[in-house]
Coordinates of C-alpha atoms in Angstrom, one line a residue:
X1 CA 153.5 72.8 129.9
X2 CA 152.5 76.4 130.4
X3 CA 149.7 78.2 128.7
X4 CA 149.3 81.9 128.1
X5 CA 146.1 83.9 128.4
X6 CA 144.6 84.8 125.0
X7 CA 145.3 88.4 124.0
X8 CA 142.3 90.6 123.8
X9 CA 141.7 92.6 120.7
X10 CA 142.2 96.4 120.5
X11 CA 138.4 96.9 120.2
X12 CA 137.8 94.9 123.4
X13 CA 140.5 96.8 125.2
X14 CA 139.1 100.2 124.1
X15 CA 135.6 99.1 125.1
X16 CA 136.8 98.0 128.5
X17 CA 138.7 101.3 128.9
X18 CA 135.6 103.3 128.1
X19 CA 133.3 101.2 130.2
X20 CA 135.5 101.4 133.3
X21 CA 135.4 105.2 133.2
X22 CA 131.8 105.8 132.1
X23 CA 129.8 102.6 132.9
X24 CA 128.3 103.0 129.4
X25 CA 127.7 99.3 129.1
X26 CA 124.8 99.5 131.6
X27 CA 123.1 102.2 129.5
X28 CA 123.7 100.3 126.2
X29 CA 122.4 97.0 127.7
X30 CA 119.2 98.8 129.1
X31 CA 118.6 100.6 125.8
X32 CA 119.3 97.4 123.8
X33 CA 116.6 95.6 125.6
X34 CA 114.1 98.4 125.0
X35 CA 111.2 96.9 123.0
X36 CA 109.5 98.8 120.1
X37 CA 106.2 97.6 118.6
X38 CA 106.0 96.9 114.9
X39 CA 103.6 98.7 112.6
X40 CA 104.1 100.4 109.3
X41 CA 102.9 103.8 110.5
X42 CA 105.7 103.9 113.1
X43 CA 108.2 104.1 110.3
X44 CA 107.2 107.8 109.7
X45 CA 109.2 108.7 112.8
X46 CA 112.2 107.0 111.3
X47 CA 111.8 108.8 108.0
X48 CA 111.9 112.1 109.9
X49 CA 115.2 111.2 111.5
X50 CA 116.9 109.8 108.4
X51 CA 115.8 112.7 106.2
X52 CA 117.2 115.1 108.7
X53 CA 120.6 113.3 108.5
X54 CA 120.5 113.7 104.8
X55 CA 119.7 117.4 105.3
X56 CA 122.8 117.8 107.5
X57 CA 125.1 115.9 105.2
X58 CA 124.1 117.7 102.0
X59 CA 123.8 121.1 103.8
X60 CA 127.4 120.8 105.1
X61 CA 128.6 120.4 101.5
X62 CA 126.6 123.4 100.3
X63 CA 127.9 125.5 103.2
X64 CA 131.5 125.1 101.8
X65 CA 130.7 126.9 98.6
X66 CA 127.7 129.2 99.2
X67 CA 128.5 132.9 99.8
X68 CA 125.8 134.5 102.1
X69 CA 126.3 138.0 100.8
X70 CA 124.1 140.6 99.0
X71 CA 127.2 142.4 97.5
X72 CA 126.5 143.2 93.9
X73 CA 128.7 141.3 91.4
X74 CA 128.7 140.5 87.7
X75 CA 128.2 136.9 86.9
X76 CA 131.1 135.2 85.0
X77 CA 130.2 131.6 85.4
X78 CA 129.2 128.8 82.9
X79 CA 125.5 129.7 82.5
X80 CA 125.6 131.7 79.4
X81 CA 122.1 133.4 79.5
X82 CA 123.1 135.2 82.7
X83 CA 126.7 135.9 81.9
X84 CA 127.6 139.6 82.7
X85 CA 124.3 140.2 84.5
X86 CA 124.5 142.1 87.8
X87 CA 123.4 140.0 90.8
X88 CA 124.1 139.4 94.4
X89 CA 127.1 137.2 95.5
X90 CA 124.6 134.8 97.0
X91 CA 122.8 134.2 93.7
X92 CA 126.1 133.9 91.8
X93 CA 127.4 131.3 94.2
X94 CA 124.1 129.4 93.9
X95 CA 124.6 129.4 90.1
X96 CA 128.2 128.2 90.6
X97 CA 127.0 125.4 92.8
X98 CA 124.6 124.4 90.1
X99 CA 126.9 124.6 87.0
X100 CA 130.5 124.8 88.0
X101 CA 131.1 122.8 91.2
X102 CA 131.2 119.0 90.8
X103 CA 128.2 117.4 92.5
X104 CA 126.9 120.8 93.5
X105 CA 123.6 120.5 91.7
X106 CA 123.0 117.0 93.0
X107 CA 123.7 118.2 96.6
X108 CA 121.3 121.2 96.1
X109 CA 118.5 119.0 95.0
X110 CA 119.1 116.2 97.6
X111 CA 119.1 119.0 100.2
X112 CA 115.8 120.4 98.9
X113 CA 114.0 117.1 98.5
X114 CA 115.2 116.0 102.0
X115 CA 113.8 119.2 103.5
X116 CA 110.4 118.6 101.8
X117 CA 110.4 114.9 103.0
X118 CA 111.4 116.0 106.5
X119 CA 108.4 118.4 106.8
X120 CA 106.0 116.0 105.1
X121 CA 107.0 113.1 107.4
X122 CA 106.6 115.3 110.5
X123 CA 103.1 116.3 109.3
X124 CA 102.0 112.7 108.6
X125 CA 103.5 111.5 111.8
X126 CA 101.5 114.1 113.8
X127 CA 98.4 113.1 112.0
X128 CA 98.9 109.4 112.9
X129 CA 99.5 110.5 116.5
X130 CA 96.4 112.7 116.5
X131 CA 93.9 110.2 114.9
X132 CA 95.0 107.3 117.2
X133 CA 95.0 109.4 120.4
X134 CA 98.6 108.7 121.0
X135 CA 99.0 112.3 122.4
X136 CA 97.0 111.5 125.6
X137 CA 98.5 111.1 129.0
X138 CA 101.5 110.7 129.5
X139 CA 102.5 112.0 126.1
X140 CA 101.0 115.5 126.1
X141 CA 104.4 117.2 126.5
X142 CA 105.8 115.1 123.7
X143 CA 103.0 116.3 121.4
X144 CA 104.0 119.9 122.1
X145 CA 107.6 119.1 121.5
X146 CA 106.8 117.5 118.2
X147 CA 104.6 120.4 117.1
X148 CA 107.3 122.9 117.9
X149 CA 109.6 120.7 115.9
X150 CA 107.2 121.0 113.0
X151 CA 107.2 124.8 113.2
X152 CA 111.0 124.8 113.4
X153 CA 111.1 122.6 110.3
X154 CA 109.0 125.0 108.4
X155 CA 111.2 127.9 109.5
X156 CA 114.3 126.0 108.5
X157 CA 112.7 125.4 105.1
X158 CA 111.7 129.0 104.5
X159 CA 115.1 130.4 105.6
X160 CA 116.9 128.0 103.3
X161 CA 114.4 128.7 100.4
X162 CA 115.1 132.4 100.7
X163 CA 118.9 132.2 100.6
X164 CA 119.6 132.0 96.8
X165 CA 118.3 135.6 96.4
X166 CA 116.6 134.8 93.2
X167 CA 113.3 136.4 91.9
X168 CA 111.1 133.6 93.5
X169 CA 112.7 133.7 96.9
X170 CA 112.7 137.5 96.8
X171 CA 109.0 137.7 96.1
X172 CA 108.5 135.4 99.1
X173 CA 110.4 137.8 101.3
X174 CA 108.4 140.7 99.9
X175 CA 105.2 139.0 101.1
X176 CA 106.7 138.5 104.5
X177 CA 107.7 142.1 104.5
X178 CA 104.2 143.2 103.6
X179 CA 102.7 141.0 106.4
X180 CA 105.1 142.5 109.0
X181 CA 104.3 146.1 107.9
X182 CA 100.6 145.4 108.2
X183 CA 101.0 145.0 112.0
X184 CA 99.9 148.3 113.6
X185 CA 102.4 150.5 115.4
X186 CA 105.4 148.1 115.4
X187 CA 105.3 146.6 112.0
X188 CA 107.5 149.1 110.2
X189 CA 110.1 149.0 113.0
X190 CA 110.2 145.2 112.9
X191 CA 110.7 145.4 109.1
X192 CA 113.6 147.8 109.5
X193 CA 115.2 145.7 112.1
X194 CA 114.8 142.4 110.1
X195 CA 116.0 143.7 106.7
X196 CA 118.5 146.2 108.0
X197 CA 116.8 149.2 106.5
X198 CA 114.3 149.7 103.6
X199 CA 113.3 146.4 102.0
X200 CA 115.1 144.5 100.6
X201 CA 118.2 146.0 102.2
X202 CA 121.7 144.3 102.3
X203 CA 121.5 142.2 105.4
X204 CA 118.7 139.8 105.1
X205 CA 120.6 137.0 103.4
X206 CA 123.5 136.9 105.9
X207 CA 121.0 137.0 108.8
X208 CA 118.9 134.2 107.3
X209 CA 122.1 132.2 106.7
X210 CA 123.0 132.4 110.4
X211 CA 119.5 131.3 111.4
X212 CA 119.5 128.5 108.8
X213 CA 122.9 126.9 109.6
X214 CA 123.3 127.6 113.3
X215 CA 120.3 128.6 115.5
X216 CA 117.5 126.6 113.9
X217 CA 119.5 123.3 113.3
X218 CA 120.6 123.5 116.9
X219 CA 117.0 123.8 118.1
X220 CA 115.9 121.0 115.8
X221 CA 118.5 118.7 117.1
X222 CA 117.7 119.6 120.7
X223 CA 114.0 119.0 120.2
X224 CA 114.6 115.7 118.3
X225 CA 116.7 114.6 121.3
X226 CA 114.0 115.6 123.8
X227 CA 111.3 113.9 121.7
X228 CA 113.3 110.6 121.6
X229 CA 114.1 110.7 125.3
X230 CA 110.4 111.3 126.1
X231 CA 109.4 108.4 123.8
X232 CA 111.7 106.0 125.6
X233 CA 110.6 107.2 129.0
X234 CA 106.8 107.1 128.2
X235 CA 107.0 103.9 126.1
X236 CA 105.8 103.7 122.5
X237 CA 102.1 103.3 121.9
X238 CA 100.9 100.1 120.2
X239 CA 97.7 99.0 118.4
X240 CA 95.3 96.7 120.2
X241 CA 95.8 92.9 119.8
X242 CA 96.1 89.7 121.8
X243 CA 98.5 90.1 124.7
X244 CA 98.8 93.9 124.3
X245 CA 97.8 95.9 127.3
X246 CA 98.5 99.3 128.9
X247 CA 101.2 97.6 131.0
X248 CA 103.4 96.1 128.4
X249 CA 104.9 96.6 124.9
X250 CA 104.8 93.8 122.4
X251 CA 107.5 94.0 119.7
X252 CA 111.2 93.6 119.0
X253 CA 114.1 94.8 121.1
X254 CA 116.4 97.4 119.7
X255 CA 119.4 95.0 119.6
X256 CA 119.8 93.3 117.3
X257 CA 116.6 93.1 115.3
X258 CA 115.2 96.6 115.4
X259 CA 118.7 98.2 114.9
X260 CA 119.3 96.0 111.8
X261 CA 115.9 96.9 110.3
X262 CA 116.4 100.6 111.2
X263 CA 119.9 100.7 109.6
X264 CA 118.6 99.1 106.4
X265 CA 115.7 101.5 106.3
X266 CA 118.1 104.5 106.6
X267 CA 119.9 103.5 103.4
X268 CA 116.6 103.0 101.7
X269 CA 115.5 106.5 102.6
X270 CA 118.9 108.0 101.7
X271 CA 119.0 106.1 98.4
X272 CA 115.5 107.3 97.6
X273 CA 116.5 110.9 98.2
X274 CA 119.6 110.6 96.1
X275 CA 117.7 109.0 93.3
X276 CA 114.9 111.6 93.3
X277 CA 117.5 114.4 93.6
X278 CA 119.4 113.1 90.6
X279 CA 116.4 112.7 88.3
X280 CA 113.8 115.4 89.2
X281 CA 114.7 119.1 89.0
X282 CA 113.5 121.3 91.8
X283 CA 113.9 125.0 92.3
X284 CA 115.7 125.8 89.0
X285 CA 116.9 129.3 90.2
X286 CA 118.6 130.0 86.8
X287 CA 115.1 130.2 85.2
X288 CA 114.0 133.0 87.6
X289 CA 117.0 135.3 87.5
X290 CA 118.3 137.5 90.3
X291 CA 115.9 139.3 92.6
X292 CA 114.6 142.7 91.4
X293 CA 111.9 144.4 93.4
X294 CA 110.3 145.9 90.3
X295 CA 108.9 142.8 88.4
X296 CA 106.2 140.6 90.0
X297 CA 106.0 137.1 88.6
X298 CA 102.6 135.5 88.3
X299 CA 102.0 131.7 88.7
X300 CA 104.7 131.2 91.3
X301 CA 104.1 129.4 94.6
X302 CA 106.3 128.7 97.6
X303 CA 107.2 125.3 98.9
X304 CA 104.0 123.3 99.8
X305 CA 104.4 123.6 103.5
X306 CA 104.3 127.4 103.4
X307 CA 101.4 127.5 100.9
X308 CA 98.7 127.7 103.6
X309 CA 100.0 131.1 104.7
X310 CA 100.0 132.4 101.1
X311 CA 96.5 131.0 100.6
X312 CA 95.2 132.7 103.7
X313 CA 96.3 136.0 102.4
X314 CA 94.6 135.4 99.1
X315 CA 91.3 134.4 100.7
X316 CA 91.2 137.2 103.2
X317 CA 88.6 140.0 102.3
X318 CA 90.2 143.2 101.2
X319 CA 89.0 145.3 104.1
X320 CA 90.7 148.3 105.7
X321 CA 89.7 150.7 108.5
X322 CA 91.3 153.7 110.2
X323 CA 91.3 154.1 114.0
X324 CA 93.0 157.0 115.7
X325 CA 95.0 157.7 112.6
X326 CA 96.2 154.0 112.3
X327 CA 95.3 152.1 109.2
X328 CA 94.2 148.5 110.0
X329 CA 94.7 146.2 107.1
X330 CA 92.3 143.4 107.9
X331 CA 93.4 141.5 104.8
X332 CA 96.7 140.9 106.7
X333 CA 95.6 141.0 110.3
X334 CA 92.8 138.4 109.9
X335 CA 95.0 135.8 108.3
X336 CA 97.7 136.3 111.0
X337 CA 95.0 136.0 113.7
X338 CA 93.3 132.9 112.2
X339 CA 96.6 131.1 111.5
X340 CA 97.9 132.0 115.0
X341 CA 94.7 130.7 116.6
X342 CA 94.9 127.5 114.5
X343 CA 98.5 126.9 115.6
X344 CA 97.7 127.5 119.3
X345 CA 94.7 125.1 119.2
X346 CA 96.7 122.4 117.5
X347 CA 99.6 122.7 119.9
X348 CA 97.5 122.6 123.1
X349 CA 94.8 120.2 121.8
X350 CA 95.9 117.3 124.2
X351 CA 95.3 119.6 127.2
X352 CA 92.0 120.9 125.8
X353 CA 90.7 117.3 125.2
X354 CA 91.8 116.2 128.6
X355 CA 90.0 119.2 130.2
X356 CA 86.8 118.5 128.3
X357 CA 86.7 114.8 129.0
X358 CA 88.3 115.0 132.5
X359 CA 90.3 111.9 131.5
X360 CA 93.3 111.5 133.7
X361 CA 94.1 107.9 132.9
X362 CA 97.3 106.8 131.1
X363 CA 96.9 105.5 127.6
X364 CA 99.4 103.2 125.9
X365 CA 97.0 101.5 123.4
X366 CA 96.4 103.5 120.2
X367 CA 92.8 104.0 119.4
X368 CA 91.2 103.2 116.1
X369 CA 90.0 106.6 114.6
X370 CA 86.4 105.3 114.3
X371 CA 86.2 104.7 118.0
X372 CA 86.5 108.4 118.8
X373 CA 84.2 110.0 116.1
X374 CA 84.4 113.5 117.5
X375 CA 88.2 113.7 117.5
X376 CA 88.3 112.1 114.1
X377 CA 85.9 114.6 112.8
X378 CA 87.9 117.5 114.3
X379 CA 91.1 116.1 112.7
X380 CA 89.5 115.7 109.3
X381 CA 88.1 119.2 109.5
X382 CA 91.5 120.5 110.4
X383 CA 93.1 118.7 107.4
X384 CA 90.4 120.1 105.1
X385 CA 91.0 123.6 106.5
X386 CA 94.7 123.4 105.8
X387 CA 94.2 121.8 102.4
X388 CA 91.9 124.6 101.2
X389 CA 94.3 127.3 102.3
X390 CA 97.1 125.3 100.6
X391 CA 95.0 125.1 97.4
X392 CA 94.3 128.8 97.6
X393 CA 98.0 129.5 97.1
X394 CA 97.4 128.3 93.5
X395 CA 94.2 130.2 92.9
X396 CA 95.6 132.0 89.9
X397 CA 96.9 128.8 88.3
X398 CA 93.6 127.1 88.9
X399 CA 91.9 130.0 87.1
X400 CA 94.2 130.0 84.1
X401 CA 94.5 126.2 83.7
X402 CA 90.7 125.6 83.8
X403 CA 89.8 128.9 82.1
X404 CA 87.8 130.2 85.1
X405 CA 87.3 133.7 86.6
X406 CA 89.9 134.2 89.3
X407 CA 87.4 136.0 91.5
X408 CA 84.9 133.1 91.2
X409 CA 87.7 130.7 92.2
X410 CA 88.4 132.8 95.2
X411 CA 84.8 132.9 96.2
X412 CA 84.5 129.1 95.8
X413 CA 87.6 128.6 98.0
X414 CA 86.2 131.0 100.6
X415 CA 83.0 129.0 100.8
X416 CA 85.0 125.7 100.9
X417 CA 87.1 127.0 103.7
X418 CA 84.1 127.9 106.0
X419 CA 81.2 125.6 104.9
X420 CA 83.4 122.8 103.8
X421 CA 85.1 122.5 107.2
X422 CA 81.8 122.1 108.9
X423 CA 80.5 119.6 106.3
X424 CA 83.7 117.5 106.5
X425 CA 83.5 117.4 110.3
X426 CA 79.9 116.2 110.3
X427 CA 80.4 113.7 107.5
X428 CA 83.5 112.2 109.0
X429 CA 81.8 111.8 112.4
X430 CA 78.8 110.1 110.7
X431 CA 81.1 107.7 108.8
X432 CA 83.0 106.9 112.0
X433 CA 79.8 106.1 113.9
X434 CA 78.6 103.9 111.0
X435 CA 81.9 102.0 111.0
X436 CA 81.4 101.5 114.8
X437 CA 77.9 100.0 114.2
X438 CA 79.4 97.8 111.5
X439 CA 82.0 96.5 113.9
X440 CA 79.4 95.8 116.5
X441 CA 77.3 93.9 114.0
X442 CA 80.3 91.8 112.9
X443 CA 81.2 91.0 116.5
X444 CA 77.7 89.9 117.3
X445 CA 76.8 88.1 114.1
X446 CA 80.0 87.5 112.2
X447 CA 80.8 88.1 108.5
X448 CA 78.3 87.5 105.7
X449 CA 79.5 84.3 104.1
X450 CA 77.3 84.4 101.0
X451 CA 76.1 80.9 101.9
X452 CA 72.3 80.8 101.7
X453 CA 70.4 77.9 103.4
X454 CA 66.8 76.9 103.5
X455 CA 65.3 76.1 106.9
X456 CA 62.8 73.2 107.3
X457 CA 60.0 75.8 107.5
X458 CA 60.9 77.2 104.1
X459 CA 62.7 80.3 105.4
X460 CA 66.0 81.3 103.6
X461 CA 68.8 82.6 105.8
X462 CA 72.4 83.5 105.2
X463 CA 75.0 81.7 107.2
X464 CA 77.4 84.1 109.0
X465 CA 81.0 83.2 109.8
X466 CA 82.2 84.0 113.3
X467 CA 85.5 86.0 113.8
X468 CA 88.6 84.3 115.0
X469 CA 89.8 85.4 118.4
X470 CA 92.6 87.6 117.0
X471 CA 90.3 89.6 114.7
X472 CA 87.7 89.9 117.4
X473 CA 90.2 91.3 119.9
X474 CA 90.9 94.4 117.7
X475 CA 87.2 95.1 117.4
X476 CA 86.5 94.6 121.1
X477 CA 89.5 96.9 122.2
X478 CA 87.3 99.9 122.6
X479 CA 86.9 101.9 125.9
X480 CA 84.1 104.3 126.6
X481 CA 84.2 107.3 128.9
X482 CA 81.3 109.1 130.5
X483 CA 80.7 112.8 129.9
X484 CA 81.5 115.3 132.6
X485 CA 78.6 115.9 134.9
X486 CA 77.7 119.4 136.2
X487 CA 78.6 119.4 139.9
X488 CA 79.0 122.3 142.4
X489 CA 82.4 123.3 143.6
X490 CA 83.6 123.3 147.2
X491 CA 81.6 126.4 147.9
X492 CA 78.4 124.8 146.5
X493 CA 78.4 126.9 143.3
X494 CA 78.3 126.0 139.7
X495 CA 80.6 128.3 137.8
X496 CA 80.2 129.2 134.1
X497 CA 83.4 127.3 133.4
X498 CA 81.8 124.2 134.8
X499 CA 78.7 124.6 132.6
X500 CA 81.0 125.2 129.6
X501 CA 83.0 122.1 130.3
X502 CA 79.9 119.9 130.8
X503 CA 78.5 121.3 127.5
X504 CA 81.7 120.5 125.6
X505 CA 81.9 117.1 127.2
X506 CA 78.3 116.3 126.1
X507 CA 79.2 117.4 122.6
X508 CA 82.4 115.4 122.5
X509 CA 80.6 112.2 123.5
X510 CA 77.5 112.9 121.5
X511 CA 76.0 109.9 119.7
X512 CA 78.7 107.6 121.2
X513 CA 78.2 103.9 120.8
X514 CA 78.8 101.8 124.0
X515 CA 81.4 99.0 123.8
X516 CA 79.9 95.6 123.3
X517 CA 79.6 93.6 126.5
X518 CA 80.7 89.9 127.0
X519 CA 77.1 89.0 127.8
X520 CA 75.9 90.3 124.4
X521 CA 78.6 88.3 122.7
X522 CA 77.6 85.1 124.6
X523 CA 74.0 85.7 123.8
X524 CA 74.8 86.1 120.1
X525 CA 76.8 82.8 120.1
X526 CA 73.8 81.1 121.7
X527 CA 71.4 82.4 119.1
X528 CA 73.7 81.1 116.3

């Protein structure tokens, strides 16, 4: 009796064909065994990726119907209040997408909400990385890549926000035009180059369209790819716990568990975006009408992620000076300088902290924010600084809604920007130090149980419950680092840079609390 070999399926044959020519199975097997730790905050990175997929899908649909032209046309669509009104072809096609193309309004809103979620998730993800120290060696480059991705995301959002050529987006471009023209010597020429002549010109929408659908998305995709590759190469950080060290990663492999969870989470995110896009109106361009340089609408704000720039312009003092025949508008130059410095400091913060602390060790365990009070205070102060600028973008609405003087609102926000940033830094650092002291007390003496006992001598004491090993591990996972000492260089000299570095190091480690030692824990157990 003869037997025949079982026939392989088409899928198996195709897989073998591809593997024999690319050896892809080796890479898939290695990647499939890659372990990722499990923590809810790590899902922010997934939200970034999935919302970007939603942006690409909805944006592709919109590209089919949007006309990036500023050619004047008369609207003949379904929206009766604007019928017969002269407007640009870009604005007319946006109205057609909203009222005449099946599914157009849904795709517009899904696209906009996805963009907002994309930028918000990047911002929250970077805050998580900052406060846990996950940017330290060997992840400094990945921090820079992520921050550039954040800037690109805001640029993507602003270019897309400006495409409909409605009154709201036109006023936003007018603000950008004013900021550019405020730059001495070259500002006017840059404005002419960008807008193709005197503002608003006829070329800005087509140029923004090219940036929005070609150059910026390509850069975003490239930087996401670089970010993911560096994350795989450097390993993912994990929070302290039993069995977790700098030399391992405790979690689930990509295949099959992590991939299944990630796939499910993608559909949750996508479903959420479709649900919110179908129920909540955002950017109703038909209410604003076509752009006209003559009217100025009050009470309008840009998308939240651009609000900090608008707020900086509103809070800047109205100062001007003239030097060699050049008018210097400090109400424009100061915000540009301050925001530029803020962006540079945030981008290169990992290198600044490493230089101050002289810490060249690799770190794969995420810190609890309280265990680095100075960094946590800096981060909280930065968030406050951004939040005040963001709130200042609505200074006129704050004044009208609460029946306040708009000048008094501006003065209050200016004070909050300067004094509030200092207060928030100091207060956050004090809170972090207090939480460290509380952790130390709990490790040494345990939790207060509420159980009061009377000793034979008549003294009343409260019985403390000791921590289990798992809970104690997280509190003990705290490493200290000594400040930089002033030492002479090879030539026996102490340079000003060395003094500065030592001073900053002493400030960074000021009031630090030393990690609890094993002998202290044993002594405490003996006492109890």
